[in-house]
Short mmCIF file of N, CA and C in Angstrom, two decimals:
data_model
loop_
_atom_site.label_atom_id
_atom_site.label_comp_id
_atom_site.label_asym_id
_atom_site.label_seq_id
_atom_site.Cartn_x
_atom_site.Cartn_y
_atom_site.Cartn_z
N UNK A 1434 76.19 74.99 57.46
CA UNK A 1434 75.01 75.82 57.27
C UNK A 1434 75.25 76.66 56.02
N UNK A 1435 74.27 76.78 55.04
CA UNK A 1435 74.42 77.84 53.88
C UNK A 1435 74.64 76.42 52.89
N UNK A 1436 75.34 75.23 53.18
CA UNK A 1436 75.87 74.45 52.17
C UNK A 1436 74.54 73.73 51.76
N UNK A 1437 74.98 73.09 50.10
CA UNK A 1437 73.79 72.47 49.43
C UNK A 1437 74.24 70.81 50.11
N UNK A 1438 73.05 70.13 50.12
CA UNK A 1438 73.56 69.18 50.75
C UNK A 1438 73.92 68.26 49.50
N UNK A 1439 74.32 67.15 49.44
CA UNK A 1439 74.60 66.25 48.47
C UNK A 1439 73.24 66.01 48.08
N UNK A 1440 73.11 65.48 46.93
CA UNK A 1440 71.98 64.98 45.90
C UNK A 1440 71.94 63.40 46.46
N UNK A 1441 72.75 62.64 47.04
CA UNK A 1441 72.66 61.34 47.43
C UNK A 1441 72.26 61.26 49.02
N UNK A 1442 72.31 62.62 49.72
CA UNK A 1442 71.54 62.33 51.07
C UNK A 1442 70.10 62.69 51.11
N UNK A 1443 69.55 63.41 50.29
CA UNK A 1443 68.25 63.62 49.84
C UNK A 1443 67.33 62.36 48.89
N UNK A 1444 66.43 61.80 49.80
CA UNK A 1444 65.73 60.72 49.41
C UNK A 1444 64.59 61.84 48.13
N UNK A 1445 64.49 60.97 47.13
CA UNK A 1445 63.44 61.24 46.55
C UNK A 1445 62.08 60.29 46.17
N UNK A 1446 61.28 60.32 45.91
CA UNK A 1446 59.82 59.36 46.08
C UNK A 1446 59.10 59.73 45.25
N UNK A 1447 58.44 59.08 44.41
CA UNK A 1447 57.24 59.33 43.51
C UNK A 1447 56.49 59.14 44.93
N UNK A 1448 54.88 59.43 44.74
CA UNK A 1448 53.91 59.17 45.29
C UNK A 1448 53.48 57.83 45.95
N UNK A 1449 53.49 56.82 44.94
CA UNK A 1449 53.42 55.64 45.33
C UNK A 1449 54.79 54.80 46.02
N UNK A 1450 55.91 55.69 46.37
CA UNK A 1450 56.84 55.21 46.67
C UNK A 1450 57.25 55.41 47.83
N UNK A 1451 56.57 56.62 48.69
CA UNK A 1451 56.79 56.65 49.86
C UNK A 1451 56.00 56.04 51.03
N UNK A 1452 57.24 55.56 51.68
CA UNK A 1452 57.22 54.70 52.66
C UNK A 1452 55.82 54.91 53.41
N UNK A 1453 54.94 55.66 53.59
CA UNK A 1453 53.93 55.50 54.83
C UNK A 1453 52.69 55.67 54.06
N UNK A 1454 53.03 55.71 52.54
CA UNK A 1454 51.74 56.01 51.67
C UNK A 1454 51.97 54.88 50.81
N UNK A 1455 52.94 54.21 50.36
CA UNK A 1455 53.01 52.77 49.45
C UNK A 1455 52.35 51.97 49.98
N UNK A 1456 51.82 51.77 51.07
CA UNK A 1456 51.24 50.34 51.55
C UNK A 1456 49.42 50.68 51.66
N UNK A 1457 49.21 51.81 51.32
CA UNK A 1457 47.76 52.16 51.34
C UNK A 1457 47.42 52.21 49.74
N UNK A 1458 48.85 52.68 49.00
CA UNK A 1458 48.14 52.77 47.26
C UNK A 1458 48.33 51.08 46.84
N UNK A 1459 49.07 50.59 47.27
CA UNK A 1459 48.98 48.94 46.88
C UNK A 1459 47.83 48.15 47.53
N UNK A 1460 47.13 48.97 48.63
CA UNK A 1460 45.56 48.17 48.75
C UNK A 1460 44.52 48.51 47.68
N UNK A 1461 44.57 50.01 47.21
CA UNK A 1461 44.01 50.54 46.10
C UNK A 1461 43.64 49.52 45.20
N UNK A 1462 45.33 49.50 44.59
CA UNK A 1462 45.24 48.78 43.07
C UNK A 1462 45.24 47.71 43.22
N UNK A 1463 45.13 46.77 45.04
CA UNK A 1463 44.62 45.27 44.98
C UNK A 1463 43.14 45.17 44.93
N UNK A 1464 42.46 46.27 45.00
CA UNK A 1464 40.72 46.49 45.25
C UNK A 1464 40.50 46.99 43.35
N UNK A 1465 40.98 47.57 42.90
CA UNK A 1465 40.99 47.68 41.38
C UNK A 1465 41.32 46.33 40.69
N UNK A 1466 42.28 45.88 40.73
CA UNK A 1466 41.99 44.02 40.17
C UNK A 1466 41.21 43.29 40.76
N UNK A 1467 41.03 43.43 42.05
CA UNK A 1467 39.54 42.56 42.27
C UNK A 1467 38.30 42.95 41.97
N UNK A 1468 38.21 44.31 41.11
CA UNK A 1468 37.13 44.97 40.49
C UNK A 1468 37.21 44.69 39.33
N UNK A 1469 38.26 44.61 38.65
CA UNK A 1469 38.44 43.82 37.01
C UNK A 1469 38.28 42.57 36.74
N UNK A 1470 38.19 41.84 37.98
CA UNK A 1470 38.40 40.18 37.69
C UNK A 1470 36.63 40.19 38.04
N UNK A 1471 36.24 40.71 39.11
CA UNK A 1471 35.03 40.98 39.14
C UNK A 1471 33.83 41.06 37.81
N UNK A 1472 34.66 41.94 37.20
CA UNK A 1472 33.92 42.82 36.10
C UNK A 1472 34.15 41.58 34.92
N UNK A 1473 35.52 40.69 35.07
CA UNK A 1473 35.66 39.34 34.46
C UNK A 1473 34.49 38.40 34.01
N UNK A 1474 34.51 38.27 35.78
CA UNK A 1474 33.53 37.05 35.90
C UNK A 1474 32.16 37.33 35.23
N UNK A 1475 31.41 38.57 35.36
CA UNK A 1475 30.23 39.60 35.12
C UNK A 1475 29.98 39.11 33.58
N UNK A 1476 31.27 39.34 32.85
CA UNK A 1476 31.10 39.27 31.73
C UNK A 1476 30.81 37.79 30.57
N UNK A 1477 31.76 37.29 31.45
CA UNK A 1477 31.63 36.09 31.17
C UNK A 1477 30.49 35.50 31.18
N UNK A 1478 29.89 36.03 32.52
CA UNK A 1478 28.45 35.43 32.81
C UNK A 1478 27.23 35.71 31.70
N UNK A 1479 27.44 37.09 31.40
CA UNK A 1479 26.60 37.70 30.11
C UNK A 1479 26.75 37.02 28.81
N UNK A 1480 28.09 36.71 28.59
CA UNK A 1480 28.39 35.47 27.65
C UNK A 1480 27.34 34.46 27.26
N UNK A 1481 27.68 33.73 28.80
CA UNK A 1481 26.81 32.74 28.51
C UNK A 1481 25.21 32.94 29.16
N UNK A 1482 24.79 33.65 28.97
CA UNK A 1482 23.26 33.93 29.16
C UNK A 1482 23.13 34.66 28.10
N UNK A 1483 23.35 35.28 27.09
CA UNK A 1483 23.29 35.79 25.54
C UNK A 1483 23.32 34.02 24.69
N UNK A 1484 24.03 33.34 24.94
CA UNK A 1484 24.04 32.22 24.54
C UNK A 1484 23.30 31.42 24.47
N UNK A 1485 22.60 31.13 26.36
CA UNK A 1485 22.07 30.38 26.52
C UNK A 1485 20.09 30.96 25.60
N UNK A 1486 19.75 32.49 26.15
CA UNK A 1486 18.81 32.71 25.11
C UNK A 1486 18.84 32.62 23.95
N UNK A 1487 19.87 33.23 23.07
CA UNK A 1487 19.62 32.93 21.44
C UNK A 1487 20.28 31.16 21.30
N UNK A 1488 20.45 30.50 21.96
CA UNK A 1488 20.61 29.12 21.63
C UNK A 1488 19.48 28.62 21.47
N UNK A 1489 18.27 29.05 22.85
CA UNK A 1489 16.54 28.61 23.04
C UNK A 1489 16.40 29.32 21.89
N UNK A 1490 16.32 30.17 21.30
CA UNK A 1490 15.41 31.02 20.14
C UNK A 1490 15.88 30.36 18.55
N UNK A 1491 17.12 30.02 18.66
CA UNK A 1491 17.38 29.25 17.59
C UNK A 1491 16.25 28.18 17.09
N UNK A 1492 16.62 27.41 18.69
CA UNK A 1492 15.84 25.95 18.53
C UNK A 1492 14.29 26.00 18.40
N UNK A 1493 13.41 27.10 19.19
CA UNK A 1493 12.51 27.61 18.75
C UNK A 1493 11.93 28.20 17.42
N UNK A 1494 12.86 28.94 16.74
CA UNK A 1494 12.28 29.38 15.44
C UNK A 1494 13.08 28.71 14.55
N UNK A 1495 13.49 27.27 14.58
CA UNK A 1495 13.78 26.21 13.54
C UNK A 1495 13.20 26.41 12.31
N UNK A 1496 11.29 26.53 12.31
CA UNK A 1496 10.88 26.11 11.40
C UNK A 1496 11.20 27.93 10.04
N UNK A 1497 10.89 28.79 11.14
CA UNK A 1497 11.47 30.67 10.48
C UNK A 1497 12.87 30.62 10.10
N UNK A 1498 13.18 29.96 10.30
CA UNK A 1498 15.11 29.63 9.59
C UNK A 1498 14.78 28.85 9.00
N UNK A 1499 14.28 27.73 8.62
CA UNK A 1499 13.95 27.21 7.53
C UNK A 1499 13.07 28.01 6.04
N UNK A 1500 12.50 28.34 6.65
CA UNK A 1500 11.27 29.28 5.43
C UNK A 1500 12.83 30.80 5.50
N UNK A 1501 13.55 31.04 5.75
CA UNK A 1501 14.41 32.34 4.98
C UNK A 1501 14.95 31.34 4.60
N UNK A 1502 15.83 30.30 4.95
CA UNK A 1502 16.38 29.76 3.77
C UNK A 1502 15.62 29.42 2.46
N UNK A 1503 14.48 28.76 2.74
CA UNK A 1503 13.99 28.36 1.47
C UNK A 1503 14.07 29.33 0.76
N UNK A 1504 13.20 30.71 1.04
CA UNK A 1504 12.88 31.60 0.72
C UNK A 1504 14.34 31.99 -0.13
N UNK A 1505 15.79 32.14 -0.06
CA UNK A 1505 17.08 32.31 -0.37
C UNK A 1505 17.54 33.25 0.40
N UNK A 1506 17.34 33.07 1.31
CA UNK A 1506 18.82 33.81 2.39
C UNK A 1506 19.61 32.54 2.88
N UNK A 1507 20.83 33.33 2.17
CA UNK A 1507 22.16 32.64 2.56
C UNK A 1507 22.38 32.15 3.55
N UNK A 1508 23.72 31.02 4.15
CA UNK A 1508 24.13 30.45 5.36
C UNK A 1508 24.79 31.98 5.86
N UNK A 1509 25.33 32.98 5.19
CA UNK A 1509 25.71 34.29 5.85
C UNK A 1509 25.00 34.76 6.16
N UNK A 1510 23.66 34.90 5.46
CA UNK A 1510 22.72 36.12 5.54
C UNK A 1510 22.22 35.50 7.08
N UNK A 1511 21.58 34.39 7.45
CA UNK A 1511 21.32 34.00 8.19
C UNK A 1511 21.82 34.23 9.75
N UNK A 1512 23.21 33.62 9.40
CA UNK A 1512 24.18 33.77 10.24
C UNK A 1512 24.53 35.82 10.78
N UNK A 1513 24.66 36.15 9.96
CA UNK A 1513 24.70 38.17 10.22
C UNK A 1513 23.50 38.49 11.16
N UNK A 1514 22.20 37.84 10.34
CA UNK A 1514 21.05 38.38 11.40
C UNK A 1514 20.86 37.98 12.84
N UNK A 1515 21.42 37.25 12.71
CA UNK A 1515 21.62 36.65 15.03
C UNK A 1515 22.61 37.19 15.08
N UNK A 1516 24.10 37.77 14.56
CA UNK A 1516 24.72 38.16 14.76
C UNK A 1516 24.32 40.20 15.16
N UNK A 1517 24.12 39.86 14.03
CA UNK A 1517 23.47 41.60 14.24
C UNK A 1517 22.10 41.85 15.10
N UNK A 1518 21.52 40.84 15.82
CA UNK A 1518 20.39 41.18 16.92
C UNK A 1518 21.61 40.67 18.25
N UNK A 1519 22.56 40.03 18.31
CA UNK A 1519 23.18 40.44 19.24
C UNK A 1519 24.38 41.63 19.78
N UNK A 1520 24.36 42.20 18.24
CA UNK A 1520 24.95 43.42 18.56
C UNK A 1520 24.38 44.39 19.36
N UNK A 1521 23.04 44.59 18.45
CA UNK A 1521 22.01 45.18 19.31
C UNK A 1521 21.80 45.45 20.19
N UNK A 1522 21.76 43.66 21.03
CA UNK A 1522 21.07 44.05 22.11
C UNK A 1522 22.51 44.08 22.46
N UNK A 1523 23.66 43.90 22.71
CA UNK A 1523 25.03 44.60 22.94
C UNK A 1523 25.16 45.87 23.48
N UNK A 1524 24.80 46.30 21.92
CA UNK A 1524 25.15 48.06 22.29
C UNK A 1524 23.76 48.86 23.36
N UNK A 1525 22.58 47.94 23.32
CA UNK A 1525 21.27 48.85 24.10
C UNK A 1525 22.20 48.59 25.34
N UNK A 1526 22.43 47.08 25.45
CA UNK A 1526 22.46 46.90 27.38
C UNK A 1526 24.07 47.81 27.66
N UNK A 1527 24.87 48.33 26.91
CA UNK A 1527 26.13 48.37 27.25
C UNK A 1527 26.02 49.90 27.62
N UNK A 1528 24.88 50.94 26.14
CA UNK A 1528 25.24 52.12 26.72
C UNK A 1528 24.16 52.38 27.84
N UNK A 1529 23.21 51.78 27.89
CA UNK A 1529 21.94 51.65 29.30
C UNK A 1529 23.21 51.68 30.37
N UNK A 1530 23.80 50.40 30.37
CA UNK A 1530 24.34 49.92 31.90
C UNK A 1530 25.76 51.08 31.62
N UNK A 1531 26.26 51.45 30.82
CA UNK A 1531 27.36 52.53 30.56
C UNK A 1531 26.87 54.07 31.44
N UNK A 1532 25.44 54.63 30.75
CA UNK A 1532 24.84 55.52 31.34
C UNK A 1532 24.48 55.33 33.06
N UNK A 1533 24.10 54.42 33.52
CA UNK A 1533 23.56 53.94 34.57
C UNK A 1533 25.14 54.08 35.67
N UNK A 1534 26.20 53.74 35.14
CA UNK A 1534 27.28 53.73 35.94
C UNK A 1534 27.28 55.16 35.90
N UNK A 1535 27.63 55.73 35.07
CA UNK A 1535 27.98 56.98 34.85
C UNK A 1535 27.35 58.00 36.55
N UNK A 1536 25.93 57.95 36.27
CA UNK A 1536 25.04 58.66 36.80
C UNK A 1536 25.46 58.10 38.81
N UNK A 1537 25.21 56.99 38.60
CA UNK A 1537 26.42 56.17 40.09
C UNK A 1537 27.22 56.79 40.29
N UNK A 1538 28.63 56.62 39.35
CA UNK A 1538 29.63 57.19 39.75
C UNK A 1538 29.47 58.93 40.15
N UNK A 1539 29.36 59.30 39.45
CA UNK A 1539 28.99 60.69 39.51
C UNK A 1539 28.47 60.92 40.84
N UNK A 1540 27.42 60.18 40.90
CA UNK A 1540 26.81 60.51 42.60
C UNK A 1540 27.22 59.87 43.83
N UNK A 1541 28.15 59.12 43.91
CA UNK A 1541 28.61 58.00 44.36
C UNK A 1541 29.42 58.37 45.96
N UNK A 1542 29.27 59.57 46.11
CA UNK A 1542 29.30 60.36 47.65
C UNK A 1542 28.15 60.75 48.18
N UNK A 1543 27.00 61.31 46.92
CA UNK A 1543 25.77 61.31 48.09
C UNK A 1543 24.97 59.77 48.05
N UNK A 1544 25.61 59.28 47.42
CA UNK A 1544 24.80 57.74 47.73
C UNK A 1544 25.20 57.23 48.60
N UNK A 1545 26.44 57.59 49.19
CA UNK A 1545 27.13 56.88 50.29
C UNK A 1545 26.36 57.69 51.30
N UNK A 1546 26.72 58.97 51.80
CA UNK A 1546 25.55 59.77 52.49
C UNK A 1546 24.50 59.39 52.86
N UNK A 1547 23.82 59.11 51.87
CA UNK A 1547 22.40 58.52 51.93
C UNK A 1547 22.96 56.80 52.75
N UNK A 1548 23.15 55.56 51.95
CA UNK A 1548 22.80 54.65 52.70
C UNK A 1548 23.35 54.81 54.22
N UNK A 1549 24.17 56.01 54.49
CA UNK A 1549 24.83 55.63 56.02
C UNK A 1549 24.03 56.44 56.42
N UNK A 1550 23.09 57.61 56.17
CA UNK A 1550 22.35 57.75 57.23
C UNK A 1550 20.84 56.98 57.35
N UNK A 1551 21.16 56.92 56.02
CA UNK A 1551 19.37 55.53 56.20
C UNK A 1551 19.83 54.45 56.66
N UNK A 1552 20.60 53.71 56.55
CA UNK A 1552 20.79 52.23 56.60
C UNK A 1552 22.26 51.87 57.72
N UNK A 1553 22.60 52.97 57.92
CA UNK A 1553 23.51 53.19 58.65
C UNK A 1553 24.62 52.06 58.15
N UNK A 1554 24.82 52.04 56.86
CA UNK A 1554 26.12 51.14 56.03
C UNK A 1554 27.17 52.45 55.90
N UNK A 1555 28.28 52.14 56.36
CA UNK A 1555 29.21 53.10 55.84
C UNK A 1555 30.35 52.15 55.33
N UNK A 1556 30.30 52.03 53.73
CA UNK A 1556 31.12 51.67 53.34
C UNK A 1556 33.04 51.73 53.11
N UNK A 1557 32.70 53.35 52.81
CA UNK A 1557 33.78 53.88 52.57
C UNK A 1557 34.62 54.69 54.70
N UNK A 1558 35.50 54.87 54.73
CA UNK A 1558 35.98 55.24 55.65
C UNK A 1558 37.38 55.79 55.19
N UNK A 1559 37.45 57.55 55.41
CA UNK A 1559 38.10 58.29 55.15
C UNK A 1559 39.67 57.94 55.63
N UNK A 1560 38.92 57.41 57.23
CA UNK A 1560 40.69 57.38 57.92
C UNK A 1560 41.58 56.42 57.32
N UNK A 1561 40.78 55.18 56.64
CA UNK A 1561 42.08 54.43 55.74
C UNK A 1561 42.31 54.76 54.89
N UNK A 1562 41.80 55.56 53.62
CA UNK A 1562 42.09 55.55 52.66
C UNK A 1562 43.01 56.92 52.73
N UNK A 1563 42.54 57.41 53.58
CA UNK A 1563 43.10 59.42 53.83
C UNK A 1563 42.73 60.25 52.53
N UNK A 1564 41.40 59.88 52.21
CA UNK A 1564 40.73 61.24 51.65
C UNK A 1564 39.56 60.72 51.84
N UNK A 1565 39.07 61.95 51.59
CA UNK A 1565 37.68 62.79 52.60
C UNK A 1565 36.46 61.96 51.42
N UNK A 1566 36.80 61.76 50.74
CA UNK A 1566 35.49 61.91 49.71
C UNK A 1566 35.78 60.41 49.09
N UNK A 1567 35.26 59.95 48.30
CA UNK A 1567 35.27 58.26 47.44
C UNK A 1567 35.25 59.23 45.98
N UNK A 1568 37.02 59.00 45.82
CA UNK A 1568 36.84 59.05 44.06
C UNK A 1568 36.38 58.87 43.34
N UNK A 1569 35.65 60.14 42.55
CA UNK A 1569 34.74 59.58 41.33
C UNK A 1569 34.84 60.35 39.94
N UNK A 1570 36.43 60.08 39.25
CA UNK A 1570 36.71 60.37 38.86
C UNK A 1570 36.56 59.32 37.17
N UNK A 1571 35.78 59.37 36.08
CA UNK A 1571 35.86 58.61 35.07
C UNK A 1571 37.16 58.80 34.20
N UNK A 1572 37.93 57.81 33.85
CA UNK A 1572 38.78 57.59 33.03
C UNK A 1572 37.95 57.42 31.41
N UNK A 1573 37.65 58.16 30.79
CA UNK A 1573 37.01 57.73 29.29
C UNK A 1573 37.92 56.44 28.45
N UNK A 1574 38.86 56.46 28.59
CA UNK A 1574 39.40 55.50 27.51
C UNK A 1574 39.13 53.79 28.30
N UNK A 1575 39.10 53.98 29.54
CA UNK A 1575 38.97 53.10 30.60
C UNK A 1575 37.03 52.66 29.88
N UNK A 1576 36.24 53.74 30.37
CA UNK A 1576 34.87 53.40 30.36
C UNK A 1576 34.79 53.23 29.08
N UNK A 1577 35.35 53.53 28.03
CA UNK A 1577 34.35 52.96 26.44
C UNK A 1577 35.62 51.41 26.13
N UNK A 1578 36.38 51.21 27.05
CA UNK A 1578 37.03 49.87 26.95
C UNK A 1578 35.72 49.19 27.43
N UNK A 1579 35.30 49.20 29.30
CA UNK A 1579 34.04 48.43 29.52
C UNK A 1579 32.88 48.03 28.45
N UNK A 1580 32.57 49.32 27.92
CA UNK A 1580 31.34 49.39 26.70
C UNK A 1580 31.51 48.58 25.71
N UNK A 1581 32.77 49.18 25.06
CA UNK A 1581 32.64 48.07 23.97
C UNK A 1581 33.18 46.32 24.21
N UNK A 1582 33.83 46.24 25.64
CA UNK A 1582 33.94 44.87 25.61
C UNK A 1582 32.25 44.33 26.01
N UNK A 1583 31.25 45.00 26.56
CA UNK A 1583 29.96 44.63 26.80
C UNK A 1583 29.13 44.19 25.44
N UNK A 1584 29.20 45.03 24.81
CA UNK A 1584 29.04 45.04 23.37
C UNK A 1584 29.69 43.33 22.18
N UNK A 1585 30.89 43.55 22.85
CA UNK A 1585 31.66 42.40 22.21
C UNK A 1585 31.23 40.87 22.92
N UNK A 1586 30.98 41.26 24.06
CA UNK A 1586 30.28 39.82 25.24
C UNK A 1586 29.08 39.68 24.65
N UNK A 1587 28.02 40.06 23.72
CA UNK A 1587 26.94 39.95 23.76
C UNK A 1587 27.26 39.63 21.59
N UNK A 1588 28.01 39.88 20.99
CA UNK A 1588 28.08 39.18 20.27
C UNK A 1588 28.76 37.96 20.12
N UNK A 1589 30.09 37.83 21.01
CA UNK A 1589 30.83 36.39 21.03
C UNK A 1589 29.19 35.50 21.15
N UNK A 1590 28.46 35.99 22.62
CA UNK A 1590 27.55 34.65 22.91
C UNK A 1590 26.53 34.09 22.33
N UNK A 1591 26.42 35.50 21.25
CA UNK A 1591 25.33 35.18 19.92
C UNK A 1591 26.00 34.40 18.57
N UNK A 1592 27.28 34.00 19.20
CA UNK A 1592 27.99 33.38 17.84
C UNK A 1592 27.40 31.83 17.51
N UNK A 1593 27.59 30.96 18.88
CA UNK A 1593 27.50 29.87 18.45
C UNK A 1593 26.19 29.10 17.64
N UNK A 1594 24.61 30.16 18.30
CA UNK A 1594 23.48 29.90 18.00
C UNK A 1594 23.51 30.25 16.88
N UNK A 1595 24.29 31.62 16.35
CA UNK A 1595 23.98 32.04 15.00
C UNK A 1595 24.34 31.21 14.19
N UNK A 1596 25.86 30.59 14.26
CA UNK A 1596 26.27 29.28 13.16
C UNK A 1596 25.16 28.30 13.25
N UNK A 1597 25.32 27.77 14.22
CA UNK A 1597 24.08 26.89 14.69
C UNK A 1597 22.52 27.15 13.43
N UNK A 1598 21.99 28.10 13.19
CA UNK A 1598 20.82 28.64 12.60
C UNK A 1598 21.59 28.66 11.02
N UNK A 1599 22.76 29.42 10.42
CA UNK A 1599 23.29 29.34 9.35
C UNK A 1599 23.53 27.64 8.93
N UNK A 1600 23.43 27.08 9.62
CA UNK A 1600 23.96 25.82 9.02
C UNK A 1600 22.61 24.35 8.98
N UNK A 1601 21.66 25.04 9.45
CA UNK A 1601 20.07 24.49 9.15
C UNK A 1601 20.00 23.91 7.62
N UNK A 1602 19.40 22.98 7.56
CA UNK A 1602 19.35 22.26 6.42
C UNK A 1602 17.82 23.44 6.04
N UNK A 1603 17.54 23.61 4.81
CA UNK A 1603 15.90 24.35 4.97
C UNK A 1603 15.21 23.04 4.71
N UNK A 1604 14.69 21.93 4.11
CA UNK A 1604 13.98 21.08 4.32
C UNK A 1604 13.98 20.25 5.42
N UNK A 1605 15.13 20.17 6.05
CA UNK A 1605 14.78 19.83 7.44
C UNK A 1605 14.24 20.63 8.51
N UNK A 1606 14.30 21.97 8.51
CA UNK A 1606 13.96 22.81 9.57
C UNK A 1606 12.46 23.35 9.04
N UNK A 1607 12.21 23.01 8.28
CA UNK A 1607 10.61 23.14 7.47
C UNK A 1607 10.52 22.05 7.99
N UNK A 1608 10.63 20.81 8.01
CA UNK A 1608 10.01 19.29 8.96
C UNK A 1608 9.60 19.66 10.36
N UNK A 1609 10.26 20.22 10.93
CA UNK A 1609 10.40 20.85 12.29
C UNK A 1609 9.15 20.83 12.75
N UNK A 1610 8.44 20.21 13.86
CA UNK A 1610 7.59 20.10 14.49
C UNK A 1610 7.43 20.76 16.27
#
């Protein structure tokens, strides 16, 4: 009694390391990669539906890519302007759906509130996770990663149509019927 005990009979633990709380933060961060692979697939999908429209609009305004070329806009100049209307619409849908999370997250306890007493969905449940409330805490370097990869998904899928349109013959796409 009075003595310090040894430094080797005293267990020490980060947070995620103790024994009766490690097996609840490793469901966490298995529900956070299945929210990233999620957010994967999402994107991917935007990919190719940016694609699949400016691919139709290409093939549609054949004969308007023909008349700027004639007219002398370049295989670049050409190519920049589908590039730069899919930035566009990039950056509208990224900070829209950016803002739109935001305003979610932010509220994202009385929305729970709400559907469990309207709809009686209770998603979240305190006793597994052992806190009271659903974190809604934004990471900024985290959320303008989402943004600008939204941004970047919506020009990759405007790439291929745009070459596609830069590389129009202009007397053939003036034939264009």
């Amino acid at each position: 009694d009075g003595e310090v005990p040894s430094p080797r009979r005293i267990p020490v633990y980060t947070w995620d390391e103790r024994p009766n709380v490690a097996q609840f933060i490793g469901v966490v961060k298995k529900e956070t990669a299945l929210v990233l692979f999620i957010f994967g697939v999402v994107s991917l999908t935007a990919v190719f539906l940016v694609f699949s429209i400016f691919w139709s609009m290409v093939s549609e305004k054949t004969r308007d890519v023909g008349i700027l070329r004639a007219v002398g806009a370049s295989r670049a100049g050409v190519l920049w302007l589908f590039l730069r209307y899919g930035l566009t619409l990039g950056v509208i849908g990224a900070l829209l759906g950016g803002a739109l999370a935001f305003v979610v997250v932010h509220n994202i306890n009385p929305i729970h509130d709400w559907l469990g007493e309207t709809l009686n969905l209770y998603v979240w449940d305190p006793s597994v996770y052992y806190f009271s409330e659903i974190p809604n805490k934004v990471d900024p370097l985290k959320a303008a990663f989402v943004i600008v990869a939204g941004m970047l998904s919506a020009v990759v899928g405007a790439l291929a149509p745009a070459l596609k349109a830069a590389r129009m013959d202009p007397v053939r796409a003036l034939r264009w019927e």
